[in-house]
Short mmCIF file of C-alpha atoms and ligand atoms in Angstrom, two decimals:
data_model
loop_
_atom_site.label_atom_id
_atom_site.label_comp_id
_atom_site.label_asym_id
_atom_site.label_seq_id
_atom_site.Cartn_x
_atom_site.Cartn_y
_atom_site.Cartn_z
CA UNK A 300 17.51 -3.82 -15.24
CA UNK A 301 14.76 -5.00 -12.65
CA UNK A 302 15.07 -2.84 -9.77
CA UNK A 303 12.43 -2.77 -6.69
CA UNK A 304 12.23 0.68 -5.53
CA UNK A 305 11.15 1.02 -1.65
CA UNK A 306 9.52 4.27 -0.41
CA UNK A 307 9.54 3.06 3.52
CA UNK A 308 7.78 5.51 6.35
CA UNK A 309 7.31 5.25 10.08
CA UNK A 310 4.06 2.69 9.46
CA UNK A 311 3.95 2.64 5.64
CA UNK A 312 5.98 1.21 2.67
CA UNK A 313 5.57 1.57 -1.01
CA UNK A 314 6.68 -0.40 -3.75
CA UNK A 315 7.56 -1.01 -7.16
CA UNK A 316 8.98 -3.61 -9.41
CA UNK A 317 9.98 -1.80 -12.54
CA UNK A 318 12.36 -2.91 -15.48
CA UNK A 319 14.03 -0.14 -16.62
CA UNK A 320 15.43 -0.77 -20.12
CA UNK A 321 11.30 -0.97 -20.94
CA UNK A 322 9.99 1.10 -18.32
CA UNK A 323 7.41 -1.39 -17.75
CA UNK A 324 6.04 -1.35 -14.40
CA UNK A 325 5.41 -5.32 -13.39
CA UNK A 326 4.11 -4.59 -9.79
CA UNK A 327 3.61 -1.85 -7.36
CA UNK A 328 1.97 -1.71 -4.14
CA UNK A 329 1.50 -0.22 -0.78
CA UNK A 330 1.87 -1.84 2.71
CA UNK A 331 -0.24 0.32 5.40
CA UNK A 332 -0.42 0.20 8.90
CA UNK A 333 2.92 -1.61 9.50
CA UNK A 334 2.55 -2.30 13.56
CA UNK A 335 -0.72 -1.13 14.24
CA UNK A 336 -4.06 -2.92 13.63
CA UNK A 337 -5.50 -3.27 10.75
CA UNK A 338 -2.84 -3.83 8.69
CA UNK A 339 -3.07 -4.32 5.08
CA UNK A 340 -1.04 -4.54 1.45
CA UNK A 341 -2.85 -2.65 -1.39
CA UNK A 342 -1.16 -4.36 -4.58
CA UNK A 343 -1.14 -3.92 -7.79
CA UNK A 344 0.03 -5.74 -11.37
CA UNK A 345 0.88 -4.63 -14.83
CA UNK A 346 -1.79 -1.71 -14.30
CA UNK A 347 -4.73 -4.85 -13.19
CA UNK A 348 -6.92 -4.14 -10.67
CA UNK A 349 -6.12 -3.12 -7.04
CA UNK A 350 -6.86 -5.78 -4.59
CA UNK A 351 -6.15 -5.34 -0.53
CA UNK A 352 -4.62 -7.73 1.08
CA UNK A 353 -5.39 -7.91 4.91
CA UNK A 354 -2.10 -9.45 6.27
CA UNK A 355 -0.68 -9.07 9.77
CA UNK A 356 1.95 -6.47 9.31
CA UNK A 357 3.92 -6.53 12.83
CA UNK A 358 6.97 -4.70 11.40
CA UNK A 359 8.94 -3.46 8.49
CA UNK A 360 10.87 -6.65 8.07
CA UNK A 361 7.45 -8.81 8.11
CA UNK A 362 6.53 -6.35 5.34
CA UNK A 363 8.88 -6.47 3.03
CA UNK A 364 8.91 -10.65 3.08
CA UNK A 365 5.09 -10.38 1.84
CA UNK A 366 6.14 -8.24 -0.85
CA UNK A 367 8.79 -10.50 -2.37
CA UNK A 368 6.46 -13.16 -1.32
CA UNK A 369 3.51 -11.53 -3.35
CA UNK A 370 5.81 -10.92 -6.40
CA UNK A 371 6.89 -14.46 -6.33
CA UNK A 372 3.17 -15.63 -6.15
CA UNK A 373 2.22 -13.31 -9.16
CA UNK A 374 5.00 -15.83 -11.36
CA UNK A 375 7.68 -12.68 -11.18
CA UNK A 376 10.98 -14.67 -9.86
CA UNK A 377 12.32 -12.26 -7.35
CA UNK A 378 15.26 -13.84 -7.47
CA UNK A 379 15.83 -11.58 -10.62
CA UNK A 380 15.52 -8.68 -8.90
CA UNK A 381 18.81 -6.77 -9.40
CA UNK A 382 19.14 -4.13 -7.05
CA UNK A 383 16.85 -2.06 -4.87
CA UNK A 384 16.23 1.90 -4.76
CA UNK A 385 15.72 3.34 -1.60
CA UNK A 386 14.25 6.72 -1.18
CA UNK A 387 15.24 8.66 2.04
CA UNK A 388 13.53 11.80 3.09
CA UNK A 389 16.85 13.59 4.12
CA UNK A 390 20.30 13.00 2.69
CA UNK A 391 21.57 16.11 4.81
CA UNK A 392 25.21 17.13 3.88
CA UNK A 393 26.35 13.41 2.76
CA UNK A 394 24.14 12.67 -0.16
CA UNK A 395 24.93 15.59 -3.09
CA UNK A 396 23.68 12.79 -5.54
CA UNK A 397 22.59 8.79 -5.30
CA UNK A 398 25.06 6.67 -3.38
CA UNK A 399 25.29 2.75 -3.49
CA UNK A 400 24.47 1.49 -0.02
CA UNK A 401 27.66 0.43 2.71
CA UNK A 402 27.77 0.27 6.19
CA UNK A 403 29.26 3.80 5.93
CA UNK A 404 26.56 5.18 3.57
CA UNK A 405 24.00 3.45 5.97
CA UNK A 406 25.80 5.29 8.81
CA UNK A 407 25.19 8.88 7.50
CA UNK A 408 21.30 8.35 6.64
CA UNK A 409 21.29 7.64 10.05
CA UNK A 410 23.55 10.34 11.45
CA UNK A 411 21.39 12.89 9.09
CA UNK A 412 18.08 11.78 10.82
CA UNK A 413 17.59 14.08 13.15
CA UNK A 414 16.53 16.54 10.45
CA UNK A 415 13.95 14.12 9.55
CA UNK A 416 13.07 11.63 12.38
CA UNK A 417 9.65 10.61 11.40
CA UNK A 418 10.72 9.15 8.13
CA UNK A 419 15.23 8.60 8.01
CA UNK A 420 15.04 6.02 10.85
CA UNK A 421 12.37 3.91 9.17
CA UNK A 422 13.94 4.42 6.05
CA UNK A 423 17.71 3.04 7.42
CA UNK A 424 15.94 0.10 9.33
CA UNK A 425 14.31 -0.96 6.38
CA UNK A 426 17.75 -1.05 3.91
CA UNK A 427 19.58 -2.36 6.38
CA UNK A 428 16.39 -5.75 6.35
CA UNK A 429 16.89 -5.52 2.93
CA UNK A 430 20.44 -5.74 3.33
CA UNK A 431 20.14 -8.94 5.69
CA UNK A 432 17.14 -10.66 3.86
CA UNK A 433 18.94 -10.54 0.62
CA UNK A 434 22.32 -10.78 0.60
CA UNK A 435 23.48 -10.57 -3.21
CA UNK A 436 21.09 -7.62 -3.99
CA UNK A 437 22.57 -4.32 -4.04
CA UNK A 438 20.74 -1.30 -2.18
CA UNK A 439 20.92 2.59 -3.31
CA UNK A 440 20.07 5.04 -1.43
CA UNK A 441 18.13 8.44 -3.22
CA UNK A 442 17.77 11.27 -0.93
CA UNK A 443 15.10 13.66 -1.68
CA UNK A 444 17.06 16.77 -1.34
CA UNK A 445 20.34 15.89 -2.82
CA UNK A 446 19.25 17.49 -6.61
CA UNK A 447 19.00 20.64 -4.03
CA UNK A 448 22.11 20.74 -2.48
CA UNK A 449 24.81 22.16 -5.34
CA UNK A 450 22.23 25.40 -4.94
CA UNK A 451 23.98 29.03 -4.40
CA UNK A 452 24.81 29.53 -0.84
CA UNK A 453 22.94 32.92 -1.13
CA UNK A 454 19.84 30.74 -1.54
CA UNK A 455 20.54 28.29 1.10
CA UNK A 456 21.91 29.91 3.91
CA UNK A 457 19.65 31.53 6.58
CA UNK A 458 20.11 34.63 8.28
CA UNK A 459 20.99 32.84 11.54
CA UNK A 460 23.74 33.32 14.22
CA UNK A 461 26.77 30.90 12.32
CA UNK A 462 27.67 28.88 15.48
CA UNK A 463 24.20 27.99 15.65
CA UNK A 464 23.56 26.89 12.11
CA UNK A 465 26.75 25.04 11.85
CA UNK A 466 26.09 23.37 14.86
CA UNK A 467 22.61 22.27 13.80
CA UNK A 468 23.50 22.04 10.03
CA UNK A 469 20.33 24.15 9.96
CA UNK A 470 20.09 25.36 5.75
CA UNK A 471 17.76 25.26 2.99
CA UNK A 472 17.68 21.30 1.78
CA UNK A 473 14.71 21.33 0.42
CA UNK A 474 12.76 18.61 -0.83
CA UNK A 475 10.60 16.68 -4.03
CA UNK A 476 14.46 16.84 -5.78
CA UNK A 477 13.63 13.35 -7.16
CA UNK A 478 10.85 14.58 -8.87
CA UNK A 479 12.34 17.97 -10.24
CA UNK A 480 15.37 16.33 -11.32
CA UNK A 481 13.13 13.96 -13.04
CA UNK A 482 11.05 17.00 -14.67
CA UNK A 483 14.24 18.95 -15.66
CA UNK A 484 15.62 15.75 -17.48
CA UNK A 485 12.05 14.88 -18.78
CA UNK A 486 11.58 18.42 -20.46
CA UNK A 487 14.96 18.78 -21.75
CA UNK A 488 14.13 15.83 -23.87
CA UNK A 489 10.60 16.72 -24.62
CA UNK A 490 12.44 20.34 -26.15
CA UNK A 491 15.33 18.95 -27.64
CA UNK A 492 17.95 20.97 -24.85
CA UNK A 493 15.72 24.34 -25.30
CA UNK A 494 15.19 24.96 -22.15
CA UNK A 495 17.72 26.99 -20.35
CA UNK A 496 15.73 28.16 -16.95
CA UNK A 497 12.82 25.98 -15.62
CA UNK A 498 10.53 26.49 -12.79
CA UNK A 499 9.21 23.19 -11.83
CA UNK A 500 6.04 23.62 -10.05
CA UNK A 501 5.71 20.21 -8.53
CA UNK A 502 2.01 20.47 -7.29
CA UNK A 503 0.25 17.87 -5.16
CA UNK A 504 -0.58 17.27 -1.41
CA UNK A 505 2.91 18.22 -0.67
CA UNK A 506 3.92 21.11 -3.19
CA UNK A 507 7.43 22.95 -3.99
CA UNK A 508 9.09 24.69 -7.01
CA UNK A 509 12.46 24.57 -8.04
CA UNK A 510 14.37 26.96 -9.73
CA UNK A 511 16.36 24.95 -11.87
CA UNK A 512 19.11 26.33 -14.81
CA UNK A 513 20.76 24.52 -17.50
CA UNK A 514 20.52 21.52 -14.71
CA UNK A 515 21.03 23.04 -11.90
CA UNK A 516 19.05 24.40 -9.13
CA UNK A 517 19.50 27.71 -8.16
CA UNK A 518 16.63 28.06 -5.37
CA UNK A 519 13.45 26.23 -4.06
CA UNK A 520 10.68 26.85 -1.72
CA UNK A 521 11.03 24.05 0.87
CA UNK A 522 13.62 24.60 3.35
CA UNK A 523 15.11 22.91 6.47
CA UNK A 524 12.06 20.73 6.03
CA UNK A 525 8.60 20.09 3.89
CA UNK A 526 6.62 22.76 5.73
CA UNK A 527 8.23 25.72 4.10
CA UNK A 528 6.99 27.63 1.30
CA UNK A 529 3.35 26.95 -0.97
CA UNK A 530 -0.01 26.51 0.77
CA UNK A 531 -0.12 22.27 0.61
CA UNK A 532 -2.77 19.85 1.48
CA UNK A 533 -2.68 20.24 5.26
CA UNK A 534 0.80 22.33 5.46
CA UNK A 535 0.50 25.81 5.99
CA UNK A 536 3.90 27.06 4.22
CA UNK A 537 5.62 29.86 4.60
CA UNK A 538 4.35 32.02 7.71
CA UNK A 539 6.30 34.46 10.26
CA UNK A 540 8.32 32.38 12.34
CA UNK A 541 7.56 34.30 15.01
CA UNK A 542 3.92 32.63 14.83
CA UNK A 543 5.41 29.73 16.67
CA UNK A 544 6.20 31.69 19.62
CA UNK A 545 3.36 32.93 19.68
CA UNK A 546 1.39 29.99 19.22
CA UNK A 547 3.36 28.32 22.47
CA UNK A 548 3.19 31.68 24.60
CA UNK A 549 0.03 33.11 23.91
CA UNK A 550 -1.79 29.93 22.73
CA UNK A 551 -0.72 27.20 25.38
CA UNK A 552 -0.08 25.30 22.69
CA UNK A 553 2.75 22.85 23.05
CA UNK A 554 5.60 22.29 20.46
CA UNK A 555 4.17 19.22 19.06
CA UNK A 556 0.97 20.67 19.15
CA UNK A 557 2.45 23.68 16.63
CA UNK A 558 4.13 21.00 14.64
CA UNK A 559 1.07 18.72 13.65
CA UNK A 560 -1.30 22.16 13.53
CA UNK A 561 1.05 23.59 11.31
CA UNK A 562 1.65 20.35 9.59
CA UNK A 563 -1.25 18.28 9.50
CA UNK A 564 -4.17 20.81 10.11
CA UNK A 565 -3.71 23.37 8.00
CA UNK A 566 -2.95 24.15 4.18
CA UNK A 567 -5.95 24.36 1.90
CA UNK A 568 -7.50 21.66 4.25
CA UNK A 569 -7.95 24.88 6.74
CA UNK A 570 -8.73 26.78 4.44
CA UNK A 571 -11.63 25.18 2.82
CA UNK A 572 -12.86 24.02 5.51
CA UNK A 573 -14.12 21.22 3.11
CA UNK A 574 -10.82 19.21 2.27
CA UNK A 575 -7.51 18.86 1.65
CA UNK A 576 -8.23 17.71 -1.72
CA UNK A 577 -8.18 20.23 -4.48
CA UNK A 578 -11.30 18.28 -6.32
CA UNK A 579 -13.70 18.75 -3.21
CA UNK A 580 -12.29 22.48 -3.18
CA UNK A 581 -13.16 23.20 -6.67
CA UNK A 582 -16.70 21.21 -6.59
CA UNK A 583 -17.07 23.29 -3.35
CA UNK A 584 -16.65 26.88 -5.06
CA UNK A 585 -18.47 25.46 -8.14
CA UNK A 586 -21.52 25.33 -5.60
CA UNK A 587 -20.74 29.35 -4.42
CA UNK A 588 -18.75 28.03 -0.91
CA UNK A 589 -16.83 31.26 -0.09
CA UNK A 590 -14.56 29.38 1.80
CA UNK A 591 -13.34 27.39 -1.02
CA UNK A 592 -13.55 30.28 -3.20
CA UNK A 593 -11.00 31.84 -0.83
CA UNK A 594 -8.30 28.53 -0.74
CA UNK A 595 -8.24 28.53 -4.60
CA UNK A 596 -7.40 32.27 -4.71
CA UNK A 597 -5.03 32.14 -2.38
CA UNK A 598 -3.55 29.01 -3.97
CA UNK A 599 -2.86 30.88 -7.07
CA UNK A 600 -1.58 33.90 -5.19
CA UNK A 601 1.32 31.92 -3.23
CA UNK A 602 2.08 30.10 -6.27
CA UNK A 603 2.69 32.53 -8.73
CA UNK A 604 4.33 34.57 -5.90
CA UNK A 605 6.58 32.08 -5.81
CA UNK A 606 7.02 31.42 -9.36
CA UNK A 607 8.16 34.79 -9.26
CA UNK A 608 10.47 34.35 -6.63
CA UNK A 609 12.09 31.42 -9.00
CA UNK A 610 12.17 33.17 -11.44
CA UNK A 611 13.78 36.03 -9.86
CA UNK A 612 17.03 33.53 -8.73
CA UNK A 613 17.64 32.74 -12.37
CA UNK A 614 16.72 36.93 -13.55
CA UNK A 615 13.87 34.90 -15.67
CA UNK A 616 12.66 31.83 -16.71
CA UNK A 617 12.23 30.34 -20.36
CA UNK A 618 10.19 27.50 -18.89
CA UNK A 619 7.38 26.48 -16.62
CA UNK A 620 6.20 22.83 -15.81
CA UNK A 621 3.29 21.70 -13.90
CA UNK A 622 3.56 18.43 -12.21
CA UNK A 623 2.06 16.01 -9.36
CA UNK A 624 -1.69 15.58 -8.72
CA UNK A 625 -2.82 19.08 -8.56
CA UNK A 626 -0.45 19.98 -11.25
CA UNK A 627 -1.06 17.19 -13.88
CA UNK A 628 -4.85 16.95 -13.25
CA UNK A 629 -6.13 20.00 -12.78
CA UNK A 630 -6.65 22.30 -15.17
CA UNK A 631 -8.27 24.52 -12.95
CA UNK A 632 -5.60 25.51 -10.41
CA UNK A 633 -3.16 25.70 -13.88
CA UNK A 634 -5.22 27.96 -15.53
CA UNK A 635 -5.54 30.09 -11.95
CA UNK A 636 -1.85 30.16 -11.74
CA UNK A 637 -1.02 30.87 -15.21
CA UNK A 638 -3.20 34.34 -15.31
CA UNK A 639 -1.80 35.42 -12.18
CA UNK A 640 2.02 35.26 -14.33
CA UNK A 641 0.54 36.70 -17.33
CA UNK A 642 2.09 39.78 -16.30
CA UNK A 643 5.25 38.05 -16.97
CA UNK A 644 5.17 36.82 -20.17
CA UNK A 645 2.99 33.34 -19.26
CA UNK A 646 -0.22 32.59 -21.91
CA UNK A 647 -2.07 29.38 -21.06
CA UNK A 648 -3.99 27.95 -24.40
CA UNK A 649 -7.03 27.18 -22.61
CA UNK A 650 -8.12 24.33 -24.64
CA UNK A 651 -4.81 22.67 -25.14
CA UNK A 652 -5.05 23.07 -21.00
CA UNK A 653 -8.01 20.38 -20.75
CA UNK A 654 -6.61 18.11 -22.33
CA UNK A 655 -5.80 14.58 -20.30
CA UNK A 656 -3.11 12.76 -21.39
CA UNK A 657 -0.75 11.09 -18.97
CA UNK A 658 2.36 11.96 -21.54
CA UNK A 659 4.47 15.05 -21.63
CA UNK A 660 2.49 18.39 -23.80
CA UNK A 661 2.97 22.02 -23.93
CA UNK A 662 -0.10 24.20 -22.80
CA UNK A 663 0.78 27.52 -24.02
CA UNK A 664 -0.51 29.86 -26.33
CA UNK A 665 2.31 29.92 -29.66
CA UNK A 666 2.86 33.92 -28.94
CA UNK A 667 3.75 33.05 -24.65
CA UNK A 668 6.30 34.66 -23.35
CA UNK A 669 7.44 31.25 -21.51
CA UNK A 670 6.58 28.07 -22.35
CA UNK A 671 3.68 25.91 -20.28
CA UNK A 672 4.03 22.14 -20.41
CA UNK A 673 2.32 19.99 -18.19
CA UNK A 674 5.16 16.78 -17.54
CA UNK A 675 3.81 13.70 -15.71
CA UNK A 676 6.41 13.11 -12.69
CA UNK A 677 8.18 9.49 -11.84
CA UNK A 678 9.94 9.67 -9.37
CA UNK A 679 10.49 5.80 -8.81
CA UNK A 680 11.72 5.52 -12.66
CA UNK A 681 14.06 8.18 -11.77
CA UNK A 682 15.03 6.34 -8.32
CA UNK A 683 15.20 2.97 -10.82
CA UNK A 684 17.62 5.01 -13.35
CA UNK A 685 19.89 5.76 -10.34
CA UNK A 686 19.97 2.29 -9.68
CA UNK A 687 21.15 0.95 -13.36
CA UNK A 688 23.75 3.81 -13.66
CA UNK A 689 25.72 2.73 -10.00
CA UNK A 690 24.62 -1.02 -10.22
CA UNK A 691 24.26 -1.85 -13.16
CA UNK A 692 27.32 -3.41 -15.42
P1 LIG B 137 0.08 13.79 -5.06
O1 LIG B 137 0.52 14.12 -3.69
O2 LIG B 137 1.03 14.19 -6.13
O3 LIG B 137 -0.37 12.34 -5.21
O4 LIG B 137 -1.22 14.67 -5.33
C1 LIG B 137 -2.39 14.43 -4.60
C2 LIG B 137 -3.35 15.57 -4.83
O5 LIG B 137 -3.58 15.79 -6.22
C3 LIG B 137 -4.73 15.27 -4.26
O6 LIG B 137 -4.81 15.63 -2.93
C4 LIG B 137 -5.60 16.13 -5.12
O7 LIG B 137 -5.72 17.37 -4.48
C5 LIG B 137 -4.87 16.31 -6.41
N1 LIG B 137 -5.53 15.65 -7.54
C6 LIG B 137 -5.37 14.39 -7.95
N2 LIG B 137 -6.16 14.14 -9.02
C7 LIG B 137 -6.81 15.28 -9.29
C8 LIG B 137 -7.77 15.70 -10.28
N3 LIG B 137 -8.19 14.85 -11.21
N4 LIG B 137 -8.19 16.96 -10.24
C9 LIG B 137 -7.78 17.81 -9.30
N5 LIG B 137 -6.87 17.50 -8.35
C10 LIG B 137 -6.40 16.25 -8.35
#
């Protein structure tokens, strides 16, 4: 089936055009500063060379009519096109799993948006163009927490006053379930149904694990949104709450000031002092930088805390998976990881570590406790898979 899968934000939208019988990925793309100037379309074909397009890219709609319009141009017949994938940030309490697009579906990404207002209004405007541009195509909508949300309620609930959470549907949703749903499918294939509890370490600029048992999760480290949890790119995680107070009392900082400090300025980005990116981080404690030095320690501390902490939910894990950037490039912050677990059970083979391949392979030693694979993530083909199984005939 040819499905188009949309990733839309507030001033960006992502593409791709994939066939999913074949997996073979005809076109993919990304449309960047929707409304602002300077607007441009980074596309893509059949793996070919990157080539930026500077368009005028007014709004979402405008956007999305140079993508078909692109795909057209590149001799792919969009009229083929047989149903679209949307991801949306937050599927709240309606989305459990993938749901074919109505008025009514529309209605609850919308109604869920307050939990995620920067990216759930973007993403209903832009199925709801889709919708109106093209008629006979059908639209699904894949939430990013929904692989989350069958999770214990001892791991979801928080300690809060009951009127107030119920109110607020304040709870652990989580986030990245597209991709650990993806890696738990992906690995029980790859092992033949021997794996029984998984931690999926999904590692990039954003970064959460997932707890996952015979297919379900049990626990996660994001929470009411992507800022709980690891040290990411430019998120600081998990801290006392009670720094946010204290930030706005003490500090003079204002609440959106806390939200894009905590969000946007800090992480491993703060840390360093050098980057957000793990590759300038590791050049920059290859050179002696204590700074860096410092961020990759206390990358591997949080991590394998957490790990732990997974692990824990399930009383122990069989499996472990790196995935995303960090996790499928670099065997650096693997191998820091790993040692930090070898207490429980976890033996890296160092060499079978370095070795770059963009296809699923297990990275521990024969006599680990748990097996180490390293299992490139797709979350579109997983979006695209959704698609065929409530579209397709
Ligand atoms: P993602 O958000 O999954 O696209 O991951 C992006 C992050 O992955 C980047 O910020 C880098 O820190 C990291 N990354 C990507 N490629 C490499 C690499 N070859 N070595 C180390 N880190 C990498």
């Amino acid at each position: 089936m040819n499905v188009l899968v949309i990733n839309a934000g507030s001033s960006s939208l992502k593409y791709q055009l994939l066939d999913t019988k074949t997996r073979q990925v005809f076109a993919k793309g990304n449309c960047e500063r929707i409304g602002i100037d300077g607007s441009f379309i980074g596309h893509q074909e059949n793996d070919g060379e990157k080539q930026k397009l500077e368009v005028a890219l007014p709004d979402h709609k405008t956007a999305i009519q140079h993508v078909f319009k692109i795909l057209d141009e590149a001799g792919f017949d969009t009229s083929k096109i047989e149903g679209i994938g949307h991801r949306v940030v937050q599927g709240g309490w309606y989305f459990p799993e993938s749901k074919v697009v109505t008025d009514e579906t529309l209605g609850w990404a919308r109604e869920v948006a307050p939990l995620a207002p920067l990216h759930n209004y973007a993403e209903a405007d832009v199925i709801q163009i889709c919708r109106e541009l093209f008629p006979s195509i059908g639209n699904v909508i894949v939430a990013d927490t929904s692989f989350h949300y069958n999770m214990p309620e001892k791991a979801w609930r928080y300690a809060l006053p009951r009127d107030v959470v119920d109110k607020l549907h304040i709870r652990k949703y989580g986030a990245h379930g597209t991709s650990h749903r993806f890696i738990w499918k992906t690995t029980n294939e790859f092992l033949d149904g021997d794996v029984h509890k998984l931690v999926s370490c999904h590692l990039g600029s954003g970064a959460s694990l997932a707890a996952i048992q015979d297919g379900r999760v049990m626990d996660t480290t994001m929470g009411l949104t992507p800022l709980d949890g690891l040290i990411m790119g430019t998120r600081c995680g998990s801290v006392d709450p009670a720094t946010v107070f204290y930030l706005q009392r003490v500090g003079g900082y204002t609440v959106d000031e806390v939200d894009t400090m905590m969000n946007k300025q800090s992480g491993l980005a703060a840390l360093s002092a050098v980057s957000s990116d793990s590759r300038d981080i590791e050049e920059g404690a290859e050179r002696g930088d204590e700074n860096c030095k410092l961020a990759l320690e206390m990358f591997y501390y949080r991590t394998s805390q957490l790990v732990a902490e997974m692990a824990q939910s399930m009383h122990g894990f069989d499996t472990m998976v790196f995935t995303a950037g960090i996790g499928e490039n670099s065997d650096i912050m693997r191998l820091g990881v790993a040692k930090e677990l070898e207490w429980l059970g976890v033996k890296i083979d160092e060499e079978a570590n370095k070795v770059r391949s963009g296809e699923p392979r297990v990275i521990s030693a024969p006599d680990s406790r748990v097996k180490v694979l390293v299992v490139p993530t797709n979350e579109e083909l997983m979006i695209a898979m959704d698609v065929e199984e409530l579209l397709g005939k």
